[in-house]
mmCIF file of C-alpha atoms in Angstrom:
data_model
loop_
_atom_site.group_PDB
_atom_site.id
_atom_site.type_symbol
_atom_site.label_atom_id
_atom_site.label_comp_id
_atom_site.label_asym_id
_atom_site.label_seq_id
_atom_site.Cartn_x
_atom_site.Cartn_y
_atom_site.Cartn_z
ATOM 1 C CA UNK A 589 74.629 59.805 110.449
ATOM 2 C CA UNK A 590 71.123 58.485 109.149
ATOM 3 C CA UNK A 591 71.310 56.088 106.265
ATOM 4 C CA UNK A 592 68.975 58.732 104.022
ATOM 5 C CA UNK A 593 69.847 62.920 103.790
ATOM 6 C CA UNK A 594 68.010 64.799 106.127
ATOM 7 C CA UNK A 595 65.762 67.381 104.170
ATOM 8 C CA UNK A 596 66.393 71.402 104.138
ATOM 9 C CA UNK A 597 63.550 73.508 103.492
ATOM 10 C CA UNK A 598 65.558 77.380 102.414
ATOM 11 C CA UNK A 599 63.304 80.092 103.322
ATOM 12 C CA UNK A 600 64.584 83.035 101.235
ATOM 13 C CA UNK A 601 63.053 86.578 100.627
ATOM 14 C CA UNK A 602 63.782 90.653 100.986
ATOM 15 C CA UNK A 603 61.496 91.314 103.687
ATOM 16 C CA UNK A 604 62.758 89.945 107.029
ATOM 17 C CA UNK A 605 59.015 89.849 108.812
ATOM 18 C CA UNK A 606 58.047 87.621 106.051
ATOM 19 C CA UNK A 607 60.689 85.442 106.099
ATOM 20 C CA UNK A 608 60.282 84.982 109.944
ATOM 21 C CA UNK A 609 56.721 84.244 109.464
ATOM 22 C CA UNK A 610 57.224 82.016 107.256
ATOM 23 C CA UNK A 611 60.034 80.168 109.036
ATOM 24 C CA UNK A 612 57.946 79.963 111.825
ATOM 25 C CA UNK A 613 55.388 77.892 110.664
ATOM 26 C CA UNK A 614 57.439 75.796 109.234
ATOM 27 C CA UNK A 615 58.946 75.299 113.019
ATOM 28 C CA UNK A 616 55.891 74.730 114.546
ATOM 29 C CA UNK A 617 54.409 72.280 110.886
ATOM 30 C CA UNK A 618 57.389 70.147 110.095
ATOM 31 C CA UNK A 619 57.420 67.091 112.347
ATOM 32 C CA UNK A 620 60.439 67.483 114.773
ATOM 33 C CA UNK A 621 61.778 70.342 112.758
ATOM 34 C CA UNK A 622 64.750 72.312 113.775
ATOM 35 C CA UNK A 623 65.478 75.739 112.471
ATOM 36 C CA UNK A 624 69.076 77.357 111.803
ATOM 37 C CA UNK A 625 68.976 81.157 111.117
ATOM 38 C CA UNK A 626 71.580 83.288 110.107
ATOM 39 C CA UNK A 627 71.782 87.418 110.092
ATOM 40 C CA UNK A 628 74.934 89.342 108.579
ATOM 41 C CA UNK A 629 75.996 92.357 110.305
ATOM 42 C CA UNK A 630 77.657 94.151 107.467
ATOM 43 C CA UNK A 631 78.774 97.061 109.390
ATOM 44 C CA UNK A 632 80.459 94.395 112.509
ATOM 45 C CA UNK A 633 81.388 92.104 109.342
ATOM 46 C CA UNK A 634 80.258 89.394 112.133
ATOM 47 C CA UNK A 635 77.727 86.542 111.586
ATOM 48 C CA UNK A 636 74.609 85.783 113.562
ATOM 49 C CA UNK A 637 73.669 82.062 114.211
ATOM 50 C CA UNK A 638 70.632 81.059 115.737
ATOM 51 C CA UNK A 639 69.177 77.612 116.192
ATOM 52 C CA UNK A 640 66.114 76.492 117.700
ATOM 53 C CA UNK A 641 63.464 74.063 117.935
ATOM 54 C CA UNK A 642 59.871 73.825 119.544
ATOM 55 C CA UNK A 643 61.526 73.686 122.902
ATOM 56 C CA UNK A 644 63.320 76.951 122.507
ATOM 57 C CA UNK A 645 67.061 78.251 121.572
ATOM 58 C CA UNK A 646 70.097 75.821 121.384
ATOM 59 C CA UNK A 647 72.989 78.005 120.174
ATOM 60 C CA UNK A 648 73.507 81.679 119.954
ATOM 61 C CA UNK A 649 76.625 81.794 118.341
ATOM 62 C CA UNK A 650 78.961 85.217 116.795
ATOM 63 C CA UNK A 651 81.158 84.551 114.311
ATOM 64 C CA UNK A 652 84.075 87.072 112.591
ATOM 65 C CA UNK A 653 84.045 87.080 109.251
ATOM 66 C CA UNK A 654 87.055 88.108 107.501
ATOM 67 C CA UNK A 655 84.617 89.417 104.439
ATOM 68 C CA UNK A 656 81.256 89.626 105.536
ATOM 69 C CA UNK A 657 79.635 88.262 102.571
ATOM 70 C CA UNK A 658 77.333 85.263 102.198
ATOM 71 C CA UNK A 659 79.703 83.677 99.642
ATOM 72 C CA UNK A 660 82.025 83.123 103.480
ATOM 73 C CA UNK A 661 78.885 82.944 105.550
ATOM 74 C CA UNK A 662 77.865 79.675 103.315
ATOM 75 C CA UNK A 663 80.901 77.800 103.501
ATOM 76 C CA UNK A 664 82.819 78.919 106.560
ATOM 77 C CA UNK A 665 79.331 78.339 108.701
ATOM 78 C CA UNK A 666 75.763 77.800 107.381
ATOM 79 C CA UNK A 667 76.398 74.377 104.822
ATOM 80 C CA UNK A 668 78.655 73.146 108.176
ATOM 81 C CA UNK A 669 76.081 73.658 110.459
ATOM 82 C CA UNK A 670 73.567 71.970 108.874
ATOM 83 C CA UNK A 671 75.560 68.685 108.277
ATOM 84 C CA UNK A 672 76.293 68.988 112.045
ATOM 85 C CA UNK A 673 72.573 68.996 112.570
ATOM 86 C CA UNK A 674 71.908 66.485 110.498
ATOM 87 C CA UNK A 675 74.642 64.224 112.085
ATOM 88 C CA UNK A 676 73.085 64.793 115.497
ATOM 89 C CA UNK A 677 70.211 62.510 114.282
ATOM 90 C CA UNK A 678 67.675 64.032 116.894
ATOM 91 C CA UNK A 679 65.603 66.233 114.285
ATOM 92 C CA UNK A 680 63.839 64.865 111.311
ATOM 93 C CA UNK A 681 64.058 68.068 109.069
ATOM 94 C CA UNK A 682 65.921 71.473 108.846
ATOM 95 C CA UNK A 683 64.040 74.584 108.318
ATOM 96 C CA UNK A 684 67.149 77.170 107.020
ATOM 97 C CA UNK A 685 66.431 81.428 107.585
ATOM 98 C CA UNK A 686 69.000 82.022 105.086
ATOM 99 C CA UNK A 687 69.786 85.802 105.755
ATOM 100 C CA UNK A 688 67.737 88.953 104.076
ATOM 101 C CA UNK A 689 68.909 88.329 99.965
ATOM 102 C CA UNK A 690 70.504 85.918 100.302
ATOM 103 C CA UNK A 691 70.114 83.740 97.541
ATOM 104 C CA UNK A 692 69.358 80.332 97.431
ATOM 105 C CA UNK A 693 70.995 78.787 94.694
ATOM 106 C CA UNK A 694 74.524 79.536 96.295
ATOM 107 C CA UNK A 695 73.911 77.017 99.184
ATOM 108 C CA UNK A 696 72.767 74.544 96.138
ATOM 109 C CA UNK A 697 75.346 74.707 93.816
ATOM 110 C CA UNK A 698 77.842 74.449 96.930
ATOM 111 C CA UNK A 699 76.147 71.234 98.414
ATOM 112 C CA UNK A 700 76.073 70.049 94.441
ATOM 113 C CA UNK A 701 79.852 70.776 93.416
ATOM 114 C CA UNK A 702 80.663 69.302 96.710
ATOM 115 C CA UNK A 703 78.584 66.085 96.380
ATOM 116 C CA UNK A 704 77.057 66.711 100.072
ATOM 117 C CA UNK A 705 74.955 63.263 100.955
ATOM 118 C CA UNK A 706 73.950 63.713 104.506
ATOM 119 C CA UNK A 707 71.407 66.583 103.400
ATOM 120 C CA UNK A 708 68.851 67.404 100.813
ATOM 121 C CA UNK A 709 67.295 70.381 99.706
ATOM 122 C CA UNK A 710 63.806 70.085 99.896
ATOM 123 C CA UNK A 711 62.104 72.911 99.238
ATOM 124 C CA UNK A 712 62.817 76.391 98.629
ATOM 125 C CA UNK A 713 60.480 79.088 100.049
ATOM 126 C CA UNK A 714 60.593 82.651 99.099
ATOM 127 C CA UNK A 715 58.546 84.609 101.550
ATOM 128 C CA UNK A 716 57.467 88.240 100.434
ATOM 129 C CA UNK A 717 55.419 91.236 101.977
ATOM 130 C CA UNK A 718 51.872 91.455 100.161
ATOM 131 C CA UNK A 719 51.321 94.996 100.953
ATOM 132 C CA UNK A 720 54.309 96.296 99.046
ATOM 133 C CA UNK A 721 54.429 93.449 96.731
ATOM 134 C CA UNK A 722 54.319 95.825 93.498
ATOM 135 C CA UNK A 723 57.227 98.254 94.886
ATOM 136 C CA UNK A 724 59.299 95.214 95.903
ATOM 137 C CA UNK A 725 59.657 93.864 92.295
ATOM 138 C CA UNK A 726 59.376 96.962 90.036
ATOM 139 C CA UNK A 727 60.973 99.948 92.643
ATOM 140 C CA UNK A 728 64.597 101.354 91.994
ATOM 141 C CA UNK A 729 65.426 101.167 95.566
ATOM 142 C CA UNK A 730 68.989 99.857 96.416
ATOM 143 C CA UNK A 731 69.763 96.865 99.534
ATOM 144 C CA UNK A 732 71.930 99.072 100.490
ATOM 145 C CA UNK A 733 69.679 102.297 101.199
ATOM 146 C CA UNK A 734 67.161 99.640 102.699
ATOM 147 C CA UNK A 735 69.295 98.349 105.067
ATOM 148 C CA UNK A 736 69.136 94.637 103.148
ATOM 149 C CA UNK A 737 72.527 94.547 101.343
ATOM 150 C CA UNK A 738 74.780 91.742 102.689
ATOM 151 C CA UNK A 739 78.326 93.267 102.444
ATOM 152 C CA UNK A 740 79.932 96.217 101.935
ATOM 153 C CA UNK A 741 80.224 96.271 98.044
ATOM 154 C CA UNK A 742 76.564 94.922 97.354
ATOM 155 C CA UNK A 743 74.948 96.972 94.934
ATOM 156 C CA UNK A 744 71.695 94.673 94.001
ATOM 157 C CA UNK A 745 68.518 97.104 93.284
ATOM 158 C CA UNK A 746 66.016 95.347 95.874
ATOM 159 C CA UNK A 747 63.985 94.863 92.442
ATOM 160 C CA UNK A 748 66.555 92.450 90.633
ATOM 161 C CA UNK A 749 67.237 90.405 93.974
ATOM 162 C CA UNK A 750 63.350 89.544 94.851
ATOM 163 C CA UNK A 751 62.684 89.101 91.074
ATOM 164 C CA UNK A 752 65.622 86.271 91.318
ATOM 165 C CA UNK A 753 64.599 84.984 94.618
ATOM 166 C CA UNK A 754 61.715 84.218 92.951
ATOM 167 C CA UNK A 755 62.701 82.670 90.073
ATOM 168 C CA UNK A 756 64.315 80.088 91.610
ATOM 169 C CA UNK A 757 62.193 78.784 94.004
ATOM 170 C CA UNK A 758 59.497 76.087 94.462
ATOM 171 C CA UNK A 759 57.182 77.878 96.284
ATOM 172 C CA UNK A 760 56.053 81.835 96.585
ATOM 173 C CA UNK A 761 54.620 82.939 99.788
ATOM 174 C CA UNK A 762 52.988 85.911 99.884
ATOM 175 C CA UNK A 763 52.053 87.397 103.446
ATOM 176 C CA UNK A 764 49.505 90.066 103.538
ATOM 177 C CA UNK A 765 46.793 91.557 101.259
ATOM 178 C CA UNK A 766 48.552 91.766 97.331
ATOM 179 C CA UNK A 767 46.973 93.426 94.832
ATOM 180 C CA UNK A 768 46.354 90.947 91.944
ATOM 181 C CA UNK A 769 48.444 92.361 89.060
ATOM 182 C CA UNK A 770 51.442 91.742 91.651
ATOM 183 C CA UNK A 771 50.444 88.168 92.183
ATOM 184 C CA UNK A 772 49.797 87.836 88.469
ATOM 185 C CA UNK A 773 53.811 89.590 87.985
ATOM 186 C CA UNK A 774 55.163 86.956 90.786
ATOM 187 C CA UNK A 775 53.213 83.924 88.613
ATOM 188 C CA UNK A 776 55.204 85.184 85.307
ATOM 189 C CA UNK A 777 58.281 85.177 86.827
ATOM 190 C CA UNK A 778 58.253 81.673 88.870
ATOM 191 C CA UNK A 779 59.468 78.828 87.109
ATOM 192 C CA UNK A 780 56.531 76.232 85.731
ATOM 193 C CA UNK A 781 55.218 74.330 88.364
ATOM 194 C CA UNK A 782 56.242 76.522 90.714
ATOM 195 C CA UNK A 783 53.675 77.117 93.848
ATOM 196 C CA UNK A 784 51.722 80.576 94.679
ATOM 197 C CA UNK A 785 50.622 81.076 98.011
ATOM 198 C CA UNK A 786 49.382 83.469 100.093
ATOM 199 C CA UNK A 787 48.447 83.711 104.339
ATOM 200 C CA UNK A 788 46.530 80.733 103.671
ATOM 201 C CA UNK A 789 49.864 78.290 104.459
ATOM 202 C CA UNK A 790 51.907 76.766 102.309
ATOM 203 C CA UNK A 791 52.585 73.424 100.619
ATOM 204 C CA UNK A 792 51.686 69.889 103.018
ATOM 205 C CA UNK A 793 54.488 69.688 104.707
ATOM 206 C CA UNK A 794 54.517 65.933 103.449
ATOM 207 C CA UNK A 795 55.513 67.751 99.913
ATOM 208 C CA UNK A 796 57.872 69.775 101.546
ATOM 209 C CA UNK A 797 59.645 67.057 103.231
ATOM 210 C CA UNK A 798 59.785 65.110 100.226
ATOM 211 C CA UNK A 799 60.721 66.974 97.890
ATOM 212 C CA UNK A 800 59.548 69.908 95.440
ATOM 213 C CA UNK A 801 62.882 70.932 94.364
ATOM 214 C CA UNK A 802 64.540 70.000 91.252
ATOM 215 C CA UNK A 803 67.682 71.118 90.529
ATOM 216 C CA UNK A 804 68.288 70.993 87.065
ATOM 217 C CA UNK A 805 64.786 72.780 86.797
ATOM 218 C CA UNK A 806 65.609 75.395 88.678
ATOM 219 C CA UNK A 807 69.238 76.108 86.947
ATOM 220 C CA UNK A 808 67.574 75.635 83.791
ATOM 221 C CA UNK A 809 64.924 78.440 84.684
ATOM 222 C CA UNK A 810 67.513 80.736 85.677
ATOM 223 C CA UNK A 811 70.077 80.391 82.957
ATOM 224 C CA UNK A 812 71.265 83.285 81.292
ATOM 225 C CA UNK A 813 71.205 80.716 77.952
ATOM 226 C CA UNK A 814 67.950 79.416 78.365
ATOM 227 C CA UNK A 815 66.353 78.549 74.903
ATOM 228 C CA UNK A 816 63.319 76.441 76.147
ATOM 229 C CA UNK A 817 59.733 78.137 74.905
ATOM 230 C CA UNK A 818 58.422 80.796 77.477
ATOM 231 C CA UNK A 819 55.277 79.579 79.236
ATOM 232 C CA UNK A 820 51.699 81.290 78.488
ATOM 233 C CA UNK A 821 51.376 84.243 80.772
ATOM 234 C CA UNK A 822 47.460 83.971 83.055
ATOM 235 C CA UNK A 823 47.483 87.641 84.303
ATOM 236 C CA UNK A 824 46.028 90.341 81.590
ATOM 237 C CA UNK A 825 47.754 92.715 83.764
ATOM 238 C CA UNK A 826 51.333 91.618 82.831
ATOM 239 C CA UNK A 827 53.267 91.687 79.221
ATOM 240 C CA UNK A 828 56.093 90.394 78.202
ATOM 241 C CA UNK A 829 58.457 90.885 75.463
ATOM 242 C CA UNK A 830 60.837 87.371 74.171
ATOM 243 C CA UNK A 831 63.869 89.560 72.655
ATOM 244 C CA UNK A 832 66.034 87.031 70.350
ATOM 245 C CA UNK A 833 67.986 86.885 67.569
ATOM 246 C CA UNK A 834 70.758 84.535 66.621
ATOM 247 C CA UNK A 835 72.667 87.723 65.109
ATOM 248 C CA UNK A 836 75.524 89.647 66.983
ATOM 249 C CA UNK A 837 74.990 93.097 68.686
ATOM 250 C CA UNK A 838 77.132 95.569 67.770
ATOM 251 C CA UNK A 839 78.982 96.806 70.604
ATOM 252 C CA UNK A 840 78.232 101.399 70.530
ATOM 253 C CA UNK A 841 74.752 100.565 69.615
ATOM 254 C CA UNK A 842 73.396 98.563 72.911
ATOM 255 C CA UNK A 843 75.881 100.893 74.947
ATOM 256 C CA UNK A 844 73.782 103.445 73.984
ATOM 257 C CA UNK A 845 70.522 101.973 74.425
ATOM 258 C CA UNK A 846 71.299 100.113 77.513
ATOM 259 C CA UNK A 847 69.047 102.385 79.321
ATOM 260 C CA UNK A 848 66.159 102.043 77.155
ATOM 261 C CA UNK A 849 66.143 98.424 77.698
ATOM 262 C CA UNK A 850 66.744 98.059 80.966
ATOM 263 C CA UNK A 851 65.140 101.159 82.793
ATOM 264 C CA UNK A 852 62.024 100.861 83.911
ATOM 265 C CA UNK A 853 59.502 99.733 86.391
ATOM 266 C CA UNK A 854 59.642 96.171 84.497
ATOM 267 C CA UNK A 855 62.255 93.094 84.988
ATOM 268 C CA UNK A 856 64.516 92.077 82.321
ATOM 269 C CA UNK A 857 67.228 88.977 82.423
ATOM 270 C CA UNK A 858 69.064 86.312 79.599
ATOM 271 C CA UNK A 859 72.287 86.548 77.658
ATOM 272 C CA UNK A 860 73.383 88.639 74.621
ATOM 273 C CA UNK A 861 76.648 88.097 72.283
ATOM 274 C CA UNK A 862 78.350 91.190 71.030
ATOM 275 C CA UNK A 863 80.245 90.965 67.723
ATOM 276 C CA UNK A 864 83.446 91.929 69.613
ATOM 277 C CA UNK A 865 83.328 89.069 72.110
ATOM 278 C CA UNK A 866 82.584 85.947 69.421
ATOM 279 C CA UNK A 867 83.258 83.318 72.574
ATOM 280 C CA UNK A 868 81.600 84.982 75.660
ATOM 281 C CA UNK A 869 78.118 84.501 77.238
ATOM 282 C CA UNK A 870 77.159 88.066 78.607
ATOM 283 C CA UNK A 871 74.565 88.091 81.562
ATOM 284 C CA UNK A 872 71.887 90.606 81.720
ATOM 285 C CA UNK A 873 70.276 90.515 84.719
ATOM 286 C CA UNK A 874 67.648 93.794 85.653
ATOM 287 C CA UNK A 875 65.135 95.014 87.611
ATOM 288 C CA UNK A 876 63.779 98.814 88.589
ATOM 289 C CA UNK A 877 65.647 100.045 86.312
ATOM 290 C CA UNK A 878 69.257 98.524 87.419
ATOM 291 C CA UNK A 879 70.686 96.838 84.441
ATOM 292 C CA UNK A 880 73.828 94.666 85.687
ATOM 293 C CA UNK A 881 76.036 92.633 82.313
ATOM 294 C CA UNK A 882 78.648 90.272 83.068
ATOM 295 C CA UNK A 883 81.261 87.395 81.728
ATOM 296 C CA UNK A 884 79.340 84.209 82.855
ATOM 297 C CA UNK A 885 80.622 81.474 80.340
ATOM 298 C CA UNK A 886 81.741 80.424 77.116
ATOM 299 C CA UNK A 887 79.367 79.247 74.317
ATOM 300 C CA UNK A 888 81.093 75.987 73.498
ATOM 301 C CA UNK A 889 78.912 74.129 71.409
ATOM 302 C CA UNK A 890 75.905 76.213 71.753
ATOM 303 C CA UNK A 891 75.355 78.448 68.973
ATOM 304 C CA UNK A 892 76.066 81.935 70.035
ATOM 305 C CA UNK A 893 72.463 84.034 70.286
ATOM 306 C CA UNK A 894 71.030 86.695 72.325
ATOM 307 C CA UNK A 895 68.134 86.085 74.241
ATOM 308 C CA UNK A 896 66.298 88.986 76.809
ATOM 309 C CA UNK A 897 62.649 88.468 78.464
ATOM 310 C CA UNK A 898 61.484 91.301 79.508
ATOM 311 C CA UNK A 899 58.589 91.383 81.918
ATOM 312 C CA UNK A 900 56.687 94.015 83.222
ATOM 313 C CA UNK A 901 53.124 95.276 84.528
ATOM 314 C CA UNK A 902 50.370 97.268 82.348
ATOM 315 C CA UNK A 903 49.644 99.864 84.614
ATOM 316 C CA UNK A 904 53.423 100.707 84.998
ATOM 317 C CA UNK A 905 54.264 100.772 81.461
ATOM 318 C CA UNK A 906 52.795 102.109 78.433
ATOM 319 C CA UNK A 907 52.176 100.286 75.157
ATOM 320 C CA UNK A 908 54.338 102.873 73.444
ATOM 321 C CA UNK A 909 57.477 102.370 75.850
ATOM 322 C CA UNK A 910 57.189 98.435 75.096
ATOM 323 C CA UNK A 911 57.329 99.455 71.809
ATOM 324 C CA UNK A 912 60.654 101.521 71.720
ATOM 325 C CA UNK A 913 62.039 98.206 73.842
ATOM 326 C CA UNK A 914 61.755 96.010 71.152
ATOM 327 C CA UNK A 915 63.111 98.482 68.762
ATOM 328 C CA UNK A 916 65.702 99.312 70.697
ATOM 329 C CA UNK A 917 66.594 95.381 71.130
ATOM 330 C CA UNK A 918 66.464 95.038 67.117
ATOM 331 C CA UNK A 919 68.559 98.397 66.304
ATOM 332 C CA UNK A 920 71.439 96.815 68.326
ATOM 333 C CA UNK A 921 71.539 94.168 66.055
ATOM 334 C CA UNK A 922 74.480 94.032 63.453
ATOM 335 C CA UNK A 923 72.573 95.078 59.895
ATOM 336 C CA UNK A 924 73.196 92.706 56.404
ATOM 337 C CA UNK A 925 75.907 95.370 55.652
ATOM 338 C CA UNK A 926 77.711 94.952 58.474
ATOM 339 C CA UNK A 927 77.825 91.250 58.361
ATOM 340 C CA UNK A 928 78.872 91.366 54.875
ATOM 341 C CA UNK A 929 81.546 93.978 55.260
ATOM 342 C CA UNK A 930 82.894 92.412 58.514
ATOM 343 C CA UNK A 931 81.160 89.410 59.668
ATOM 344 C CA UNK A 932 79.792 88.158 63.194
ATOM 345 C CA UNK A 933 83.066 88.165 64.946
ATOM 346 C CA UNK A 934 85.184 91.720 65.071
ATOM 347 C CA UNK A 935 88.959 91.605 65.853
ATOM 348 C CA UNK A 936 89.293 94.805 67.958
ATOM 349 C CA UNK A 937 90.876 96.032 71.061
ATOM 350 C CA UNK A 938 88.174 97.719 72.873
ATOM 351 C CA UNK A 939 84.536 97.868 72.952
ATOM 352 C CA UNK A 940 83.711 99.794 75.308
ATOM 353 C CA UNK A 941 82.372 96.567 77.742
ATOM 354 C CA UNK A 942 85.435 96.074 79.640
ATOM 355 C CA UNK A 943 84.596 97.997 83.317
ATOM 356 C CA UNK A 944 81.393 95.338 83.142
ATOM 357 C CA UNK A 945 82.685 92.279 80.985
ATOM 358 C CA UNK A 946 86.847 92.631 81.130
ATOM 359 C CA UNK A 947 89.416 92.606 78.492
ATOM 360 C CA UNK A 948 88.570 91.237 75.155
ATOM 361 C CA UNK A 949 90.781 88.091 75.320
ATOM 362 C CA UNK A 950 89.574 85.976 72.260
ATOM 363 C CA UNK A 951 90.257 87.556 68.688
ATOM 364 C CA UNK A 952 88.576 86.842 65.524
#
């Protein structure tokens, strides 16, 4: 094993011809570069290995899964695979073809809660398709009608899993001819710092090798709690809305206007805290008009709030349906009276939330 982590460049994305282009040049521009590329058959519930290097294929390997997921795929074969790579000691960097939506951050938080030494991410590339750029991360098409999904029971809108891809990585790569209000939507959702790219290459691969990733950076991006200041948007084509308020929603009211929010040809993600659920973080993660909520955390010595950015193109929405948004965001918000007459935190039952966020378990 080499005395310093060998470094991973993650190529990521929703379109698999982009994603191989990408990963290809990376092959042939990373000095003595070897690339590891996996594909889930959903349907065989089998995974695909592939690894290669400028001389040609080394392994062509099937593996059962007992759940073909890439929550199994990561730890029962892809994180292994790599550190068997690395131990090898005969390449100096690993370019990873993590499969179609797969995301990223799952093969960094394992390598981080595991405290993996003998590789390094690097760099994380999410490769997209120009021409359909627009459709990609505003359409209400499932990964499962696309033929994308990667298991049985995955019901990401194609929308909400580029939008994410994005957000998390360190550089964008767009191949083909874009229109520029998509670029300018792809440059409001990357993090700060963040690289844009399009068939012109990518990053110097001395970058890549060294290092553009930052984990903290990334998670903090991506947090459902973030609180940081959004960045100034550079595209006159996009708009954005900063939803906050450090009031509770009441419960009947965003059920009823979870639709308004969220559907759309616009993207939409953060946290919210409902009056009935005084401890939990709830996720809001959307895209296309798919609107998923979830039980991430607990609030622990953050102050409860609820925070949604919504983001979204000019052409695609009008200035009136922004409008009813925002209102919509500030009529689910409990009113003076109801804080007086009950307070922030409600000691009930039901809410209504439990199919997406589970019993209420913490009482006021």
């Amino acid at each position: 094993m080499s005395a310093s982590p060998t470094p991973v460049v993650l190529i990521t994305g929703v379109c698999a011809n982009a994603m191989a282009a990408a990963t290809i040049g990376q092959q042939w521009d990373l000095p003595g570069a070897v690339v590891v590329h996996h594909r889930i058959d959903v349907e065989g519930q089998q995974l695909h290995r592939l690894v290669s290097d400028v001389s040609g294929a080394l392994e062509r390997e099937v593996i059962d899964l007992a759940h073909a997921c890439v929550g199994c795929a990561i730890r029962e074969d892809i994180i292994p695979t790599l550190r068997r790579l690395a131990d090898v000691g005969r390449w100096q960097s690993i370019v990873v073809h993590l499969p179609v939506a797969a995301e990223a951050r799952q093969v960094c938080r394992v390598l981080e809660a595991e405290r993996v030494v003998d590789i390094k991410v690097t760099a994380i590339v999410t490769a997209l398709d120009g021409t359909d750029l627009v459709s990609t991360l505003t359409g209400d098409a499932l990964l499962c009608e696309e033929g994308r999904h990667t298991a049985e029971e995955d019901r990401r809108g194609t929308a909400e899993t580029a939008c994410a891809l994005i957000e998390y990585a360190d550089v964008v790569s767009v191949h083909g001819a874009a229109p520029p209000e998509g670029l300018g939507l792809v440059r409001a959702l990357a993090r700060p710092g963040a690289v844009l790219v399009g068939d012109a290459g990518l990053q110097p691969t001395s970058v890549l090798i060294d290092g553009v990733h930052h984990h903290d950076e990334a998670e903090s991006w991506v947090s459902e709690m973030r609180i940081a200041p959004l960045p100034r948007l550079v595209s006159e084509s996009v708009w954005q809305l900063d939803l906050r308020s450090d009031r509770p929603l009441h419960p009947a009211r965003l059920h009823d206007r979870l639709g308004t929010i969220g559907g759309g040809a616009h993207r939409s993600r953060g946290c919210f805290w409902l009056a009935t659920r005084p401890g939990t973080v709830c996720a809001w993660d959307g895209a296309g008009g798919q609107v998923s909520v979830g039980a991430v955390a607990s609030w622990g010595h953050q102050a409860p709030m609820s925070r949604l950015v919504v983001t979204g193109l000019d052409a695609l929405t009008s200035p009136a349906e922004r409008a009813a948004i925002e209102a919509a965001f500030r009529e689910c918000l409990l009113t003076e009276a109801e804080l007086a007459e009950r307070g922030p935190y409600w000691d009930v039952a039901s809410d209504g939330f439990e199919p997406w966020l589970g019993t209420i378990r913490i009482a006021a």
